[in-house]
Coordinates of C-alpha atoms in Angstrom, one line a residue:
M21 CA -30.6 -30.2 -23.6
D22 CA -28.0 -30.1 -19.7
L23 CA -26.0 -27.2 -19.5
K24 CA -23.1 -29.3 -20.3
N25 CA -23.9 -30.3 -23.7
F26 CA -23.0 -26.8 -24.4
K27 CA -18.2 -25.3 -25.1
Y28 CA -17.7 -22.5 -23.1
I29 CA -18.1 -18.9 -23.8
S30 CA -13.7 -18.3 -24.5
A31 CA -12.3 -16.1 -25.9
I32 CA -9.8 -18.1 -28.8
D33 CA -12.6 -16.6 -31.5
P34 CA -10.3 -13.1 -32.2
H35 CA -13.8 -11.5 -33.5
S36 CA -15.9 -12.5 -30.1
F37 CA -16.9 -9.8 -26.9
A38 CA -14.7 -12.1 -25.0
R39 CA -11.7 -11.4 -27.1
F40 CA -12.3 -7.4 -27.0
T41 CA -12.5 -7.7 -23.1
I42 CA -9.0 -10.0 -23.2
E43 CA -7.7 -7.5 -25.9
K44 CA -9.4 -4.0 -25.2
R45 CA -11.2 -3.8 -21.7
L46 CA -9.3 -4.8 -19.2
P47 CA -5.7 -2.7 -20.5
S48 CA -8.3 0.6 -20.0
I49 CA -8.7 -1.5 -16.5
L50 CA -5.0 -1.1 -15.3
D51 CA -5.0 2.5 -17.2
K52 CA -7.6 2.9 -14.8
V53 CA -5.9 1.9 -11.6
I54 CA -2.2 2.9 -12.6
A55 CA -3.6 5.7 -13.4
A56 CA -4.9 6.2 -9.9
K57 CA -1.4 5.8 -8.3
L58 CA -2.7 4.0 -4.9
F59 CA 0.6 1.7 -4.9
D60 CA 4.7 3.2 -4.4
D61 CA 6.8 2.3 -7.5
E62 CA 7.1 -1.6 -7.5
I63 CA 3.5 -2.7 -7.4
Q64 CA 3.0 -0.2 -9.7
E65 CA 5.8 -1.6 -12.1
R66 CA 4.0 -4.6 -12.3
L67 CA 0.7 -3.2 -12.6
I68 CA 2.5 -1.8 -16.4
K69 CA 4.2 -6.0 -16.6
L70 CA 0.5 -7.6 -16.4
K71 CA -0.7 -5.2 -19.0
N72 CA 1.9 -5.7 -21.3
D73 CA 1.5 -9.8 -20.0
L74 CA -2.5 -9.8 -21.5
P75 CA -3.4 -10.8 -23.8
D76 CA -0.6 -14.7 -23.1
L77 CA -0.8 -14.0 -19.9
K78 CA -0.4 -17.3 -18.0
V79 CA -2.5 -19.1 -15.4
Q80 CA -0.5 -20.0 -12.3
A81 CA -0.6 -20.5 -9.0
L82 CA -2.1 -17.3 -6.0
Q83 CA -1.5 -16.9 -3.0
L84 CA -4.9 -16.8 -1.2
E85 CA -6.3 -17.1 2.0
K86 CA -7.3 -19.3 3.8
D87 CA -11.6 -19.0 3.0
E88 CA -11.0 -19.2 -0.7
I89 CA -8.7 -22.6 -1.2
N90 CA -11.7 -24.3 -1.2
Y91 CA -13.1 -22.5 -4.3
W92 CA -9.9 -22.0 -6.4
E93 CA -8.7 -25.4 -6.1
N94 CA -10.6 -27.7 -8.8
F95 CA -9.7 -24.5 -11.0
F96 CA -5.4 -24.8 -10.9
E97 CA -6.1 -28.5 -11.6
E98 CA -7.8 -27.9 -14.7
Y99 CA -6.1 -24.6 -16.5
A100 CA -2.7 -24.0 -14.7
H101 CA -0.6 -22.2 -17.3
K102 CA -2.8 -22.7 -20.1
S103 CA -3.3 -18.5 -21.4
I104 CA -6.0 -16.8 -20.3
L105 CA -7.6 -17.1 -23.9
E106 CA -7.6 -20.7 -24.0
I107 CA -10.0 -20.8 -19.9
P108 CA -13.4 -20.4 -19.9
F109 CA -14.5 -16.5 -20.9
F110 CA -15.6 -16.5 -17.4
Y111 CA -12.6 -18.0 -15.7
A112 CA -10.4 -15.7 -17.3
E113 CA -12.7 -12.3 -15.9
M114 CA -12.6 -14.0 -12.6
Y115 CA -8.6 -15.1 -13.0
F116 CA -7.2 -11.9 -14.2
Y117 CA -8.5 -9.8 -11.8
R118 CA -7.6 -12.7 -8.9
Y119 CA -3.9 -12.1 -9.6
L120 CA -3.9 -8.1 -9.9
L121 CA -5.2 -8.7 -5.7
N122 CA -1.5 -10.2 -5.8
I123 CA 0.1 -8.6 -8.2
T124 CA -0.8 -5.1 -5.7
D125 CA -0.1 -7.3 -3.0
F126 CA -3.9 -6.6 -1.1
A127 CA -3.3 -10.0 1.2
T128 CA -1.5 -7.0 3.0
N129 CA -2.0 -3.8 2.8
R130 CA -5.8 -3.8 1.9
V131 CA -6.1 -1.3 -0.5
D132 CA -8.8 -1.4 -3.0
P133 CA -7.3 -1.5 -6.3
F134 CA -10.7 0.5 -7.7
S135 CA -11.2 2.0 -4.4
K136 CA -10.9 6.0 -5.9
I137 CA -13.1 5.5 -8.7
K138 CA -15.5 4.5 -6.2
A139 CA -14.6 6.5 -3.9
D140 CA -15.1 9.7 -6.8
D141 CA -18.1 8.8 -8.0
L142 CA -20.0 8.2 -4.6
H143 CA -19.2 12.4 -3.8
D144 CA -20.0 13.5 -6.4
R145 CA -23.9 11.0 -6.4
A146 CA -25.0 12.8 -3.5
D147 CA -27.2 15.1 -5.2
A148 CA -28.3 11.7 -7.6
F149 CA -28.7 10.1 -4.4
E150 CA -31.0 11.8 -2.4
T151 CA -33.5 12.3 -5.9
L152 CA -33.7 8.9 -6.3
L153 CA -34.5 8.2 -2.8
Q154 CA -37.8 11.2 -3.1
N155 CA -39.0 9.6 -6.7
V156 CA -38.9 6.4 -6.0
D157 CA -42.0 5.9 -3.5
N158 CA -42.8 2.1 -4.3
I159 CA -40.9 -2.0 -4.0
E160 CA -42.6 -1.8 -8.5
E161 CA -39.8 1.7 -8.5
A162 CA -37.5 0.4 -6.5
I163 CA -36.8 -2.6 -9.1
L164 CA -36.4 -1.1 -11.5
C165 CA -33.8 2.4 -9.8
S166 CA -31.8 -1.2 -8.8
L167 CA -31.9 -2.2 -11.8
T168 CA -31.3 1.0 -14.2
D169 CA -28.2 2.3 -12.2
N170 CA -26.4 -1.9 -12.5
T171 CA -25.9 0.1 -16.2
A172 CA -22.5 2.0 -12.8
D173 CA -20.3 -0.4 -13.6
L174 CA -16.2 0.7 -14.7
S175 CA -16.6 -2.4 -16.2
Q176 CA -17.1 -0.9 -19.6
L177 CA -15.2 1.7 -22.1
D178 CA -18.2 3.8 -22.4
R179 CA -20.9 4.8 -19.2
N180 CA -25.1 3.6 -20.4
D181 CA -27.0 6.5 -19.5
S182 CA -29.1 7.5 -22.0
G183 CA -32.0 4.4 -20.6
L184 CA -33.1 0.8 -21.0
N185 CA -34.5 -1.6 -23.0
I186 CA -35.8 -4.0 -20.8
I187 CA -36.0 -7.2 -22.8
V188 CA -38.0 -9.4 -20.9
N189 CA -39.8 -8.1 -17.4
H190 CA -40.9 -10.2 -15.1
S191 CA -41.6 -7.3 -12.0
S192 CA -44.8 -8.1 -11.3
E193 CA -43.5 -11.9 -10.2
L194 CA -41.5 -10.1 -8.4
V195 CA -43.4 -8.2 -6.1
S196 CA -45.6 -10.4 -5.4
L197 CA -43.3 -12.6 -4.1
I198 CA -41.3 -10.3 -2.1
E199 CA -45.3 -10.1 -0.8
E200 CA -45.2 -14.1 0.3
Q201 CA -42.2 -14.2 0.4
E202 CA -40.1 -14.0 4.2
T203 CA -36.9 -14.2 3.1
I204 CA -35.5 -12.5 1.2
H205 CA -31.8 -13.3 -0.9
I206 CA -30.2 -11.0 -2.6
I207 CA -27.2 -11.0 -4.2
L208 CA -25.2 -7.7 -4.6
D209 CA -23.6 -6.6 -7.8
N210 CA -21.8 -3.7 -7.9
A211 CA -21.1 -0.8 -5.8
R212 CA -21.7 3.1 -4.8
T213 CA -25.0 4.4 -7.1
E214 CA -26.5 -0.2 -7.7
L215 CA -25.5 -0.3 -3.9
F216 CA -27.8 2.8 -3.0
S217 CA -30.0 1.9 -5.3
D218 CA -30.2 -2.1 -3.6
F219 CA -30.6 0.4 -0.2
L220 CA -33.3 2.0 -1.4
L221 CA -35.0 -1.8 -2.5
V222 CA -34.3 -3.1 1.1
K223 CA -35.8 0.0 2.6
H224 CA -39.1 -0.3 0.6
I225 CA -39.2 -4.3 0.9
L226 CA -38.9 -2.9 4.6
E227 CA -42.0 -0.2 4.9
S228 CA -44.4 -2.6 3.4
H229 CA -43.4 -5.6 5.2
S230 CA -41.7 -5.2 9.1
T231 CA -41.5 -8.7 9.4
K232 CA -39.7 -10.1 7.0
K233 CA -35.4 -10.3 6.5
V234 CA -33.5 -9.2 3.8
I235 CA -30.4 -11.0 3.6
L236 CA -27.4 -9.4 1.1
Y237 CA -24.2 -10.9 0.3
P238 CA -20.9 -8.9 -0.7
K239 CA -18.2 -9.7 -2.0
K240 CA -15.6 -10.6 0.1
L241 CA -12.4 -8.8 -1.7
P242 CA -12.1 -6.2 -4.3
L243 CA -12.3 -8.8 -7.1
L244 CA -14.7 -7.2 -11.0
V245 CA -14.5 -3.4 -11.3
S246 CA -17.1 -2.5 -9.3
D247 CA -17.4 -5.6 -6.6
A248 CA -19.9 -4.3 -3.9
T249 CA -17.9 -5.4 -1.0
M250 CA -18.5 -5.3 3.4
E251 CA -15.8 -2.0 3.2
D252 CA -17.6 -0.8 -0.1
V253 CA -20.9 -1.0 2.5
E254 CA -18.9 0.4 5.3
K255 CA -17.7 3.2 2.6
L256 CA -21.5 3.5 1.8
F257 CA -23.4 4.4 4.8
E258 CA -20.7 6.9 6.6
F259 CA -21.3 9.1 3.8
L260 CA -25.0 9.3 4.1
M261 CA -24.6 9.6 7.7
N262 CA -21.9 11.4 7.4
C263 CA -23.3 14.0 4.2
G264 CA -24.5 16.9 5.9
I265 CA -28.4 15.6 3.5
S266 CA -31.6 15.4 6.6
S267 CA -33.1 12.2 3.9
L268 CA -29.9 10.9 3.6
N269 CA -29.1 10.6 6.7
S270 CA -33.5 9.7 7.1
L271 CA -32.2 7.5 5.5
M272 CA -29.5 5.4 7.5
S273 CA -30.4 6.1 11.0
F274 CA -33.6 3.4 9.2
L275 CA -31.1 0.8 7.9
N276 CA -29.0 1.3 10.7
H277 CA -33.0 0.4 13.5
H278 CA -33.1 -2.5 10.7
I279 CA -30.5 -4.3 11.6
N280 CA -30.3 -4.0 15.2
K281 CA -33.5 -6.0 15.0
G282 CA -31.9 -8.4 12.9
N283 CA -34.4 -7.3 9.2
I284 CA -31.4 -6.9 7.2
E285 CA -28.5 -9.2 7.5
F286 CA -25.1 -9.1 5.3
V287 CA -23.1 -12.7 4.7
V288 CA -20.1 -12.9 3.2
D289 CA -18.1 -15.6 1.5
S290 CA -15.4 -16.0 -0.8
Y291 CA -18.1 -18.1 -2.1
W292 CA -19.5 -14.6 -4.8
H293 CA -16.0 -14.0 -6.1
S294 CA -14.8 -17.4 -6.8
P295 CA -14.4 -18.6 -10.1
N296 CA -17.8 -21.2 -9.9
H297 CA -21.2 -21.1 -10.7
F298 CA -24.5 -21.8 -9.5
T299 CA -24.4 -25.4 -10.7
K300 CA -22.7 -25.8 -7.5
V301 CA -23.3 -24.0 -4.2
P302 CA -21.0 -25.1 -1.7
A303 CA -23.1 -26.3 1.5
T304 CA -22.2 -22.8 3.8
I305 CA -25.2 -21.1 1.3
Q306 CA -27.8 -23.7 1.1
K307 CA -28.0 -23.1 4.3
L308 CA -28.9 -20.8 4.3
I309 CA -31.7 -20.6 1.4
K310 CA -34.2 -22.2 1.6
P311 CA -35.6 -24.1 -0.9
N312 CA -38.1 -21.4 -1.8
D313 CA -36.5 -18.0 -0.6
L314 CA -36.2 -15.2 -3.4
V315 CA -33.6 -14.8 -4.7
I316 CA -33.0 -12.0 -6.8
A317 CA -29.3 -11.9 -8.2
K318 CA -27.8 -8.6 -9.6
G319 CA -25.2 -7.7 -12.3
D320 CA -23.8 -9.3 -15.8
A321 CA -21.6 -11.8 -14.0
N322 CA -24.5 -13.5 -11.7
Y323 CA -26.6 -14.6 -14.7
R324 CA -23.2 -15.8 -17.2
R325 CA -22.5 -17.9 -13.6
F326 CA -26.9 -19.4 -13.2
Y327 CA -25.9 -21.0 -17.3
E328 CA -22.0 -21.5 -17.1
D329 CA -20.8 -19.1 -19.1
R330 CA -22.0 -21.6 -22.0
K331 CA -23.3 -20.4 -25.8
I332 CA -26.3 -21.7 -25.0
P333 CA -29.7 -20.8 -26.7
Y334 CA -31.2 -18.0 -26.1
N335 CA -34.6 -19.7 -25.2
Y336 CA -32.9 -21.7 -23.4
R337 CA -33.8 -23.0 -19.4
G338 CA -32.0 -25.7 -17.1
A339 CA -30.1 -22.6 -15.6
G340 CA -28.0 -23.3 -11.9
I341 CA -30.6 -23.6 -8.8
I342 CA -29.9 -21.3 -5.8
S343 CA -34.0 -21.9 -4.8
S344 CA -37.6 -22.4 -6.7
N345 CA -37.8 -18.6 -6.7
Q346 CA -34.7 -16.9 -7.9
F347 CA -34.3 -13.2 -10.4
A348 CA -31.8 -11.8 -12.2
L349 CA -31.9 -8.5 -12.8
R350 CA -29.0 -7.4 -15.0
T351 CA -28.2 -5.1 -17.5
L352 CA -26.8 -7.2 -21.1
K353 CA -23.3 -7.2 -21.2
S354 CA -21.8 -9.7 -22.0
E355 CA -22.8 -12.5 -25.4
I356 CA -24.7 -14.6 -23.0
I357 CA -29.3 -14.4 -22.5
A358 CA -31.9 -16.6 -22.2
G359 CA -35.2 -17.7 -22.1
M360 CA -36.5 -15.8 -25.1
E361 CA -38.8 -15.6 -27.0
L362 CA -36.3 -16.4 -30.9
S363 CA -38.8 -13.3 -32.6
K364 CA -37.9 -11.5 -29.8
V365 CA -34.3 -12.4 -30.8
D366 CA -34.5 -12.0 -34.1
Q367 CA -35.8 -8.8 -33.9
L368 CA -33.4 -6.9 -31.6
Q369 CA -30.8 -8.6 -34.0
M370 CA -32.2 -6.4 -36.7
Q371 CA -32.3 -3.3 -34.8
D372 CA -29.1 -3.3 -32.9
A373 CA -26.1 -5.8 -33.5
N374 CA -24.7 -5.0 -30.3
W375 CA -27.4 -5.4 -28.3
M376 CA -26.0 -8.3 -26.5
V377 CA -22.8 -6.0 -24.9
N378 CA -24.1 -2.7 -25.4
G379 CA -25.5 -2.0 -21.5
K380 CA -28.7 -0.5 -23.1
Y381 CA -30.6 -3.2 -22.5
A382 CA -32.1 -5.4 -19.8
V383 CA -33.6 -8.3 -17.6
I384 CA -36.7 -8.2 -14.6
Q385 CA -36.4 -12.5 -15.2
R386 CA -36.8 -15.8 -13.9
I387 CA -34.4 -17.7 -14.0
E388 CA -36.2 -21.6 -14.4

């Protein structure tokens, strides 16, 4: 059945995770931004006003960068003047975060509202990075590491560090395709620890297959709380080079070598932080991703894009297609899942009523 036959997830239901996000999680995120004191008094007052305006924030036109405009036009045409409680949840989140960049004058000061949180966390993780580097020995382990560090998402009110229950595991198929495909695309998700783990995966791919090409897609703007931007990539690289830990210095030298050879490439496009789903991939991206290339999409938001963040059946198959070989590495933090055995869903419902949103469950999943 076509995706358009299913309703969008929204915050209309007062008992939904979407409503909880808008009423509880977003104000908590704003508290962290305000406490960071990155901005002058005028902007701080705007942030406080935004918190007070939730959950009834109305959609209004935003100042956008030139290459964003085409990606946002349809959104404003359809949802202008509506409350973020009234519009599809995915669009509400994207609008909230883009609005946040507007009121903090990102266009002129280029200050990432989440930069202090990211920097503090990065500084504290040097020993953990060294341990990961020493203990991740092959591609299979690197895939798992890249998945498990998706729990390091600053949008979660309670971080889960107790391990993950992988409820869909197509890792063997993913490893086989890494062996077969010459070009591998990784749509990045979070900065800091997860981004480091993503580069461990890149390392193991290129150590085993030095002729392969890995194309990574960071965000151009720091839209969602933990989003990995190109600036975050550069800060991580600078940290690895200057942290004083020889093994991390060597990793950075390895990555720089393959960047200079052209085996690692970064593509920045405003599409990745726009209110658009993977059912509508722009020509700029389609030119880069050949029909049979391997695509690894990281994180919860990218998973939601495959299914337009709609209320699909648990066993649904019919995702947006970026490539015939597309996989998700995702920790569940929203009320959407596809391709599941219904008996498995029943079992999960009985053992943990919050399994879809509490960050304790994950998938390494071929997306169909």
